[in-house]
PDB file of C-alpha atoms in Angstrom:
ATOM      1  CA  MET A   1     -95.670-163.732  28.540  1.00 50.00           C
ATOM      2  CA  THR A   2     -94.669-160.380  26.930  1.00 51.00           C
ATOM      3  CA  SER A   3     -93.462-160.207  30.647  1.00 52.00           C
ATOM      4  CA  ALA A   4     -91.159-162.668  30.107  1.00 49.00           C
ATOM      5  CA  ARG A   5     -90.628-162.509  26.377  1.00 45.00           C
ATOM      6  CA  ALA A   6     -89.067-158.466  27.276  1.00 46.00           C
ATOM      7  CA  GLY A   7     -86.198-159.532  29.728  1.00 45.00           C
ATOM      8  CA  MET A   8     -85.573-162.480  27.665  1.00 37.00           C
ATOM      9  CA  GLN A   9     -85.126-159.549  24.785  1.00 42.00           C
ATOM     10  CA  ARG A  10     -83.090-157.059  27.816  1.00 41.00           C
ATOM     11  CA  SER A  11     -81.223-160.678  28.587  1.00 41.00           C
ATOM     12  CA  LEU A  12     -79.671-160.897  25.616  1.00 33.00           C
ATOM     13  CA  VAL A  13     -79.299-157.417  24.707  1.00 33.00           C
ATOM     14  CA  TYR A  14     -76.612-156.933  28.280  1.00 35.00           C
ATOM     15  CA  ALA A  15     -75.185-160.537  26.482  1.00 34.00           C
ATOM     16  CA  GLY A  16     -74.859-158.896  23.933  1.00 36.00           C
ATOM     17  CA  ILE A  17     -73.274-155.267  25.219  1.00 29.00           C
ATOM     18  CA  ALA A  18     -70.904-157.650  27.493  1.00 32.00           C
ATOM     19  CA  LEU A  19     -69.450-159.499  24.609  1.00 29.00           C
ATOM     20  CA  LEU A  20     -69.334-156.120  22.756  1.00 29.00           C
ATOM     21  CA  PHE A  21     -67.283-154.831  25.996  1.00 32.00           C
ATOM     22  CA  TRP A  22     -65.321-158.156  26.906  1.00 31.00           C
ATOM     23  CA  LEU A  23     -64.499-158.200  23.202  1.00 32.00           C
ATOM     24  CA  GLY A  24     -63.123-154.701  23.286  1.00 35.00           C
ATOM     25  CA  ALA A  25     -60.843-154.733  26.071  1.00 34.00           C
ATOM     26  CA  GLY A  26     -59.266-158.129  24.370  1.00 35.00           C
ATOM     27  CA  SER A  27     -58.457-156.308  21.293  1.00 35.00           C
ATOM     28  CA  VAL A  28     -56.934-152.862  23.335  1.00 33.00           C
ATOM     29  CA  ALA A  29     -54.902-155.583  25.157  1.00 34.00           C
ATOM     30  CA  ALA A  30     -53.716-157.149  21.893  1.00 42.00           C
ATOM     31  CA  GLN A  31     -52.633-153.143  21.044  1.00 53.00           C
ATOM     32  CA  THR A  32     -51.331-151.683  24.079  1.00 80.00           C
ATOM     33  CA  LEU A  33     -47.343-151.852  22.822  1.00 87.00           C
ATOM     34  CA  PRO A  34     -43.521-152.440  25.277  1.00 93.00           C
ATOM     35  CA  PRO A  35     -43.768-148.660  26.549  1.00 95.00           C
ATOM     36  CA  HIS A  36     -39.947-148.093  24.645  1.00 96.00           C
ATOM     37  CA  ILE A  37     -42.111-148.273  21.456  1.00 95.00           C
ATOM     38  CA  GLN A  38     -44.926-147.269  22.154  1.00 93.00           C
ATOM     39  CA  ALA A  39     -42.390-144.520  22.832  1.00 93.00           C
ATOM     40  CA  GLU A  40     -40.552-144.645  19.552  1.00 93.00           C
ATOM     41  CA  LEU A  41     -43.417-144.822  17.931  1.00 92.00           C
ATOM     42  CA  PRO A  42     -46.843-142.976  18.652  1.00 88.00           C
ATOM     43  CA  TYR A  43     -49.187-144.972  15.917  1.00 85.00           C
ATOM     44  CA  ALA A  44     -46.993-148.415  15.473  1.00 89.00           C
ATOM     45  CA  THR A  45     -49.545-151.618  15.576  1.00 90.00           C
ATOM     46  CA  LEU A  46     -47.934-155.708  15.640  1.00 92.00           C
ATOM     47  CA  ARG A  47     -47.559-156.129  12.117  1.00 91.00           C
ATOM     48  CA  GLY A  48     -46.365-159.780  12.514  1.00 93.00           C
ATOM     49  CA  SER A  49     -44.198-162.628  14.351  1.00 95.00           C
ATOM     50  CA  GLY A  50     -43.036-165.782  13.944  1.00 95.00           C
ATOM     51  CA  SER A  51     -39.420-168.137  15.733  1.00 95.00           C
ATOM     52  CA  PHE A  52     -36.711-168.190  14.371  1.00 95.00           C
ATOM     53  CA  ARG A  53     -35.005-171.681  14.141  1.00 93.00           C
ATOM     54  CA  TRP A  54     -31.420-173.890  14.346  1.00 89.00           C
ATOM     55  CA  PHE A  55     -31.570-176.888  12.722  1.00 89.00           C
ATOM     56  CA  GLY A  56     -34.361-177.579  14.858  1.00 89.00           C
ATOM     57  CA  LEU A  57     -33.708-175.311  18.356  1.00 94.00           C
ATOM     58  CA  LEU A  58     -36.199-171.921  19.082  1.00 96.00           C
ATOM     59  CA  ILE A  59     -33.510-169.454  18.733  1.00 96.00           C
ATOM     60  CA  TYR A  60     -35.749-166.358  19.448  1.00 97.00           C
ATOM     61  CA  GLU A  61     -39.213-165.613  18.725  1.00 97.00           C
ATOM     62  CA  ALA A  62     -39.663-161.650  16.736  1.00 97.00           C
ATOM     63  CA  THR A  63     -42.944-159.991  17.107  1.00 96.00           C
ATOM     64  CA  LEU A  64     -42.622-156.431  14.241  1.00 96.00           C
ATOM     65  CA  TYR A  65     -44.274-153.461  14.989  1.00 95.00           C
ATOM     66  CA  ASP A  66     -44.801-150.608  11.978  1.00 91.00           C
ATOM     67  CA  LYS A  67     -47.250-147.861  11.701  1.00 80.00           C
ATOM     68  CA  ALA A  68     -50.283-147.842  10.421  1.00 59.00           C
ATOM     69  CA  ASP A  69     -51.603-143.850  10.930  1.00 46.00           C
ATOM     70  CA  LYS A  70     -49.181-141.497   9.658  1.00 43.00           C
ATOM     71  CA  ARG A  71     -49.327-138.706  12.358  1.00 40.00           C
ATOM     72  CA  ASP A  72     -46.790-138.714  13.358  1.00 38.00           C
ATOM     73  CA  THR A  73     -44.945-135.483  12.441  1.00 34.00           C
ATOM     74  CA  ASN A  74     -41.738-136.077  12.990  1.00 35.00           C
ATOM     75  CA  ALA A  75     -40.546-136.572   9.926  1.00 32.00           C
ATOM     76  CA  SER A  76     -37.318-138.880  11.336  1.00 33.00           C
ATOM     77  CA  ASN A  77     -39.315-141.403  12.538  1.00 37.00           C
ATOM     78  CA  GLU A  78     -41.914-140.909  10.124  1.00 53.00           C
ATOM     79  CA  ASN A  79     -42.332-145.240   8.536  1.00 72.00           C
ATOM     80  CA  GLY A  80     -40.554-146.316  11.514  1.00 91.00           C
ATOM     81  CA  LEU A  81     -40.525-150.262  12.832  1.00 95.00           C
ATOM     82  CA  ALA A  82     -39.276-151.476  15.980  1.00 97.00           C
ATOM     83  CA  LEU A  83     -38.440-154.960  15.667  1.00 97.00           C
ATOM     84  CA  ASP A  84     -38.731-157.341  18.650  1.00 98.00           C
ATOM     85  CA  LEU A  85     -36.290-160.724  19.362  1.00 98.00           C
ATOM     86  CA  HIS A  86     -37.560-162.401  22.415  1.00 98.00           C
ATOM     87  CA  TYR A  87     -34.499-164.892  22.868  1.00 98.00           C
ATOM     88  CA  ALA A  88     -34.813-168.721  23.521  1.00 97.00           C
ATOM     89  CA  ARG A  89     -31.464-169.206  24.560  1.00 96.00           C
ATOM     90  CA  ALA A  90     -28.183-167.798  25.844  1.00 97.00           C
ATOM     91  CA  LEU A  91     -25.970-166.666  23.735  1.00 97.00           C
ATOM     92  CA  ASP A  92     -22.794-163.656  22.878  1.00 98.00           C
ATOM     93  CA  GLY A  93     -23.351-160.260  22.949  1.00 97.00           C
ATOM     94  CA  LYS A  94     -19.938-160.133  20.215  1.00 97.00           C
ATOM     95  CA  LYS A  95     -21.960-163.576  18.365  1.00 97.00           C
ATOM     96  CA  ILE A  96     -24.271-161.095  17.931  1.00 97.00           C
ATOM     97  CA  ALA A  97     -22.731-158.713  16.635  1.00 98.00           C
ATOM     98  CA  ALA A  98     -19.999-160.725  14.760  1.00 98.00           C
ATOM     99  CA  ALA A  99     -23.726-163.470  12.400  1.00 97.00           C
ATOM    100  CA  SER A 100     -25.784-159.571  12.130  1.00 98.00           C
ATOM    101  CA  ILE A 101     -22.109-159.114  10.458  1.00 98.00           C
ATOM    102  CA  GLU A 102     -22.280-162.845   8.518  1.00 98.00           C
ATOM    103  CA  GLN A 103     -25.439-161.509   7.164  1.00 97.00           C
ATOM    104  CA  ILE A 104     -25.756-157.660   6.128  1.00 98.00           C
ATOM    105  CA  GLU A 105     -21.890-159.708   3.954  1.00 98.00           C
ATOM    106  CA  ARG A 106     -24.343-161.617   2.644  1.00 97.00           C
ATOM    107  CA  LEU A 107     -27.261-159.340   1.373  1.00 97.00           C
ATOM    108  CA  GLY A 108     -24.278-157.466  -0.172  1.00 97.00           C
ATOM    109  CA  ARG A 109     -24.952-154.451   2.408  1.00 97.00           C
ATOM    110  CA  GLY A 110     -21.944-151.905   3.046  1.00 97.00           C
ATOM    111  CA  SER A 111     -18.318-151.467   2.059  1.00 97.00           C
ATOM    112  CA  ALA A 112     -15.293-153.616   3.213  1.00 97.00           C
ATOM    113  CA  THR A 113     -14.982-151.717   5.597  1.00 98.00           C
ATOM    114  CA  GLN A 114     -18.079-150.145   6.924  1.00 98.00           C
ATOM    115  CA  ARG A 115     -18.717-153.378   7.951  1.00 98.00           C
ATOM    116  CA  GLN A 116     -15.761-153.619   9.817  1.00 98.00           C
ATOM    117  CA  ARG A 117     -17.472-150.644  11.747  1.00 98.00           C
ATOM    118  CA  TRP A 118     -20.651-152.181  12.012  1.00 98.00           C
ATOM    119  CA  LEU A 119     -19.139-155.012  14.085  1.00 98.00           C
ATOM    120  CA  GLU A 120     -17.402-153.117  16.425  1.00 98.00           C
ATOM    121  CA  GLN A 121     -19.978-150.646  16.899  1.00 98.00           C
ATOM    122  CA  MET A 122     -21.787-153.853  17.445  1.00 98.00           C
ATOM    123  CA  ARG A 123     -20.195-155.061  19.963  1.00 98.00           C
ATOM    124  CA  ALA A 124     -19.535-152.564  21.833  1.00 98.00           C
ATOM    125  CA  LEU A 125     -24.034-152.978  22.046  1.00 97.00           C
ATOM    126  CA  PHE A 126     -24.841-155.409  22.060  1.00 98.00           C
ATOM    127  CA  PRO A 127     -25.235-157.286  24.868  1.00 97.00           C
ATOM    128  CA  ASP A 128     -25.495-160.836  26.475  1.00 98.00           C
ATOM    129  CA  VAL A 129     -28.852-162.751  26.370  1.00 98.00           C
ATOM    130  CA  GLU A 130     -30.338-164.908  28.755  1.00 97.00           C
ATOM    131  CA  SER A 131     -33.441-166.946  27.873  1.00 97.00           C
ATOM    132  CA  GLY A 132     -36.855-164.997  28.157  1.00 97.00           C
ATOM    133  CA  THR A 133     -34.811-161.625  27.057  1.00 98.00           C
ATOM    134  CA  HIS A 134     -35.924-159.332  25.280  1.00 98.00           C
ATOM    135  CA  LEU A 135     -34.030-156.876  22.663  1.00 98.00           C
ATOM    136  CA  THR A 136     -35.393-153.797  20.326  1.00 98.00           C
ATOM    137  CA  GLY A 137     -34.474-152.216  17.366  1.00 98.00           C
ATOM    138  CA  ILE A 138     -35.373-148.740  16.187  1.00 97.00           C
ATOM    139  CA  PHE A 139     -35.364-148.464  12.011  1.00 97.00           C
ATOM    140  CA  VAL A 140     -35.289-144.480  12.317  1.00 95.00           C
ATOM    141  CA  PRO A 141     -35.063-143.933   8.018  1.00 93.00           C
ATOM    142  CA  GLY A 142     -32.165-142.228   7.226  1.00 93.00           C
ATOM    143  CA  THR A 143     -31.695-141.717  10.637  1.00 95.00           C
ATOM    144  CA  ALA A 144     -30.096-144.755  13.146  1.00 97.00           C
ATOM    145  CA  ALA A 145     -30.953-147.035  14.425  1.00 98.00           C
ATOM    146  CA  ARG A 146     -32.098-147.414  18.129  1.00 98.00           C
ATOM    147  CA  PHE A 147     -31.774-150.867  20.929  1.00 98.00           C
ATOM    148  CA  TYR A 148     -33.100-151.501  23.784  1.00 98.00           C
ATOM    149  CA  ARG A 149     -33.084-154.612  26.086  1.00 98.00           C
ATOM    150  CA  ASP A 150     -36.419-155.822  27.193  1.00 98.00           C
ATOM    151  CA  GLY A 151     -37.177-152.080  27.423  1.00 97.00           C
ATOM    152  CA  THR A 152     -34.049-150.165  29.089  1.00 97.00           C
ATOM    153  CA  TRP A 153     -31.969-147.958  27.075  1.00 98.00           C
ATOM    154  CA  LEU A 154     -28.431-149.072  24.978  1.00 98.00           C
ATOM    155  CA  GLY A 155     -27.204-147.218  22.699  1.00 97.00           C
ATOM    156  CA  GLU A 156     -27.959-145.318  18.392  1.00 98.00           C
ATOM    157  CA  ILE A 157     -25.216-146.765  15.713  1.00 98.00           C
ATOM    158  CA  ARG A 158     -26.341-143.032  13.945  1.00 98.00           C
ATOM    159  CA  ASP A 159     -25.242-144.440  10.677  1.00 98.00           C
ATOM    160  CA  ALA A 160     -28.797-144.157   8.371  1.00 96.00           C
ATOM    161  CA  ALA A 161     -26.905-147.116   5.483  1.00 97.00           C
ATOM    162  CA  PHE A 162     -25.791-149.228   8.822  1.00 98.00           C
ATOM    163  CA  ALA A 163     -30.001-149.343   9.738  1.00 97.00           C
ATOM    164  CA  ASP A 164     -31.195-150.509   6.213  1.00 96.00           C
ATOM    165  CA  ALA A 165     -28.522-152.633   6.496  1.00 97.00           C
ATOM    166  CA  PHE A 166     -29.161-154.446   9.749  1.00 98.00           C
ATOM    167  CA  PHE A 167     -32.761-154.793   9.086  1.00 97.00           C
ATOM    168  CA  ALA A 168     -31.694-155.857   6.268  1.00 96.00           C
ATOM    169  CA  ILE A 169     -31.174-159.560   7.809  1.00 97.00           C
ATOM    170  CA  TRP A 170     -35.053-159.409   8.611  1.00 97.00           C
ATOM    171  CA  LEU A 171     -36.621-157.598   6.118  1.00 95.00           C
ATOM    172  CA  ALA A 172     -34.312-157.685   2.282  1.00 96.00           C
ATOM    173  CA  PRO A 173     -36.526-160.396   0.087  1.00 95.00           C
ATOM    174  CA  ASN A 174     -33.090-162.404  -0.114  1.00 96.00           C
ATOM    175  CA  THR A 175     -33.439-162.797   2.925  1.00 96.00           C
ATOM    176  CA  SER A 176     -31.364-165.742   4.741  1.00 95.00           C
ATOM    177  CA  ALA A 177     -34.389-166.659   6.232  1.00 95.00           C
ATOM    178  CA  PRO A 178     -37.485-166.612   4.557  1.00 95.00           C
ATOM    179  CA  ALA A 179     -39.962-168.370   5.845  1.00 94.00           C
ATOM    180  CA  LEU A 180     -39.828-165.862   9.059  1.00 96.00           C
ATOM    181  CA  ARG A 181     -39.994-163.007   6.380  1.00 95.00           C
ATOM    182  CA  THR A 182     -43.254-163.532   5.514  1.00 94.00           C
ATOM    183  CA  GLN A 183     -44.674-163.895   8.873  1.00 94.00           C
ATOM    184  CA  LEU A 184     -43.086-160.181   9.555  1.00 94.00           C
ATOM    185  CA  LEU A 185     -44.684-158.996   7.137  1.00 91.00           C
ATOM    186  CA  THR A 186     -48.249-160.285   7.576  1.00 82.00           C
ATOM    187  CA  SER A 187     -51.594-157.669   8.751  1.00 57.00           C
ATOM    188  CA  LYS A 188     -51.434-160.660  11.667  1.00 53.00           C
ATOM    189  CA  PRO A 189     -49.121-163.546  13.838  1.00 45.00           C
ATOM    190  CA  THR A 190     -48.392-166.406  12.337  1.00 39.00           C
ATOM    191  CA  VAL A 191     -47.933-169.660  14.193  1.00 37.00           C
ATOM    192  CA  THR A 192     -44.405-170.287  14.145  1.00 36.00           C
ATOM    193  CA  THR A 193     -42.019-172.476  11.956  1.00 34.00           C
ATOM    194  CA  SER A 194     -39.045-173.790  11.245  1.00 36.00           C
ATOM    195  CA  GLN A 195     -35.898-172.078   8.955  1.00 38.00           C
ATOM    196  CA  ARG A 196     -33.760-173.240   7.347  1.00 33.00           C
ATOM    197  CA  PRO A 197     -29.974-172.401   8.342  1.00 30.00           C
TER     198      PRO A 197
END
């Protein structure tokens, strides 16, 4: 009986170790960053995610990564963040640029001259997307906004005012998609919901 009890206890201990290993492996997998984001923000972690819908149609899933750990000594990346948009439908890159500048203007960011320059830079940089395409923006405070398509470098707009204005589209308190902003700024991903146009 003592031998049976000892065997049962060993089994429970092994099961517990296996469960801890499995949970640990799952959390490591969940924390794995896309390589281009890890290269830009080595200590970034998932902040939140949500979806953007226009009149009920899913346009993209958004995921925000930021740095929970400030050990990075590269001052230009301190407090940086990455916003990844996973598109659900095909869109023209020039239309993405135009929609972005409309939102920047609605937020009251930049002068007319700055917005025109930013529009031209975005038109030159933003590619057409298809369902499944990832566009990632990296915010480098006080320096630039950097862009990737499916993990491949597109380029950067080296203008701190533009970087602030561009990421304000999603993160400013007066964004046109407040529910998405709330989802992005939560500590974990949330269930997707419809956004107002």
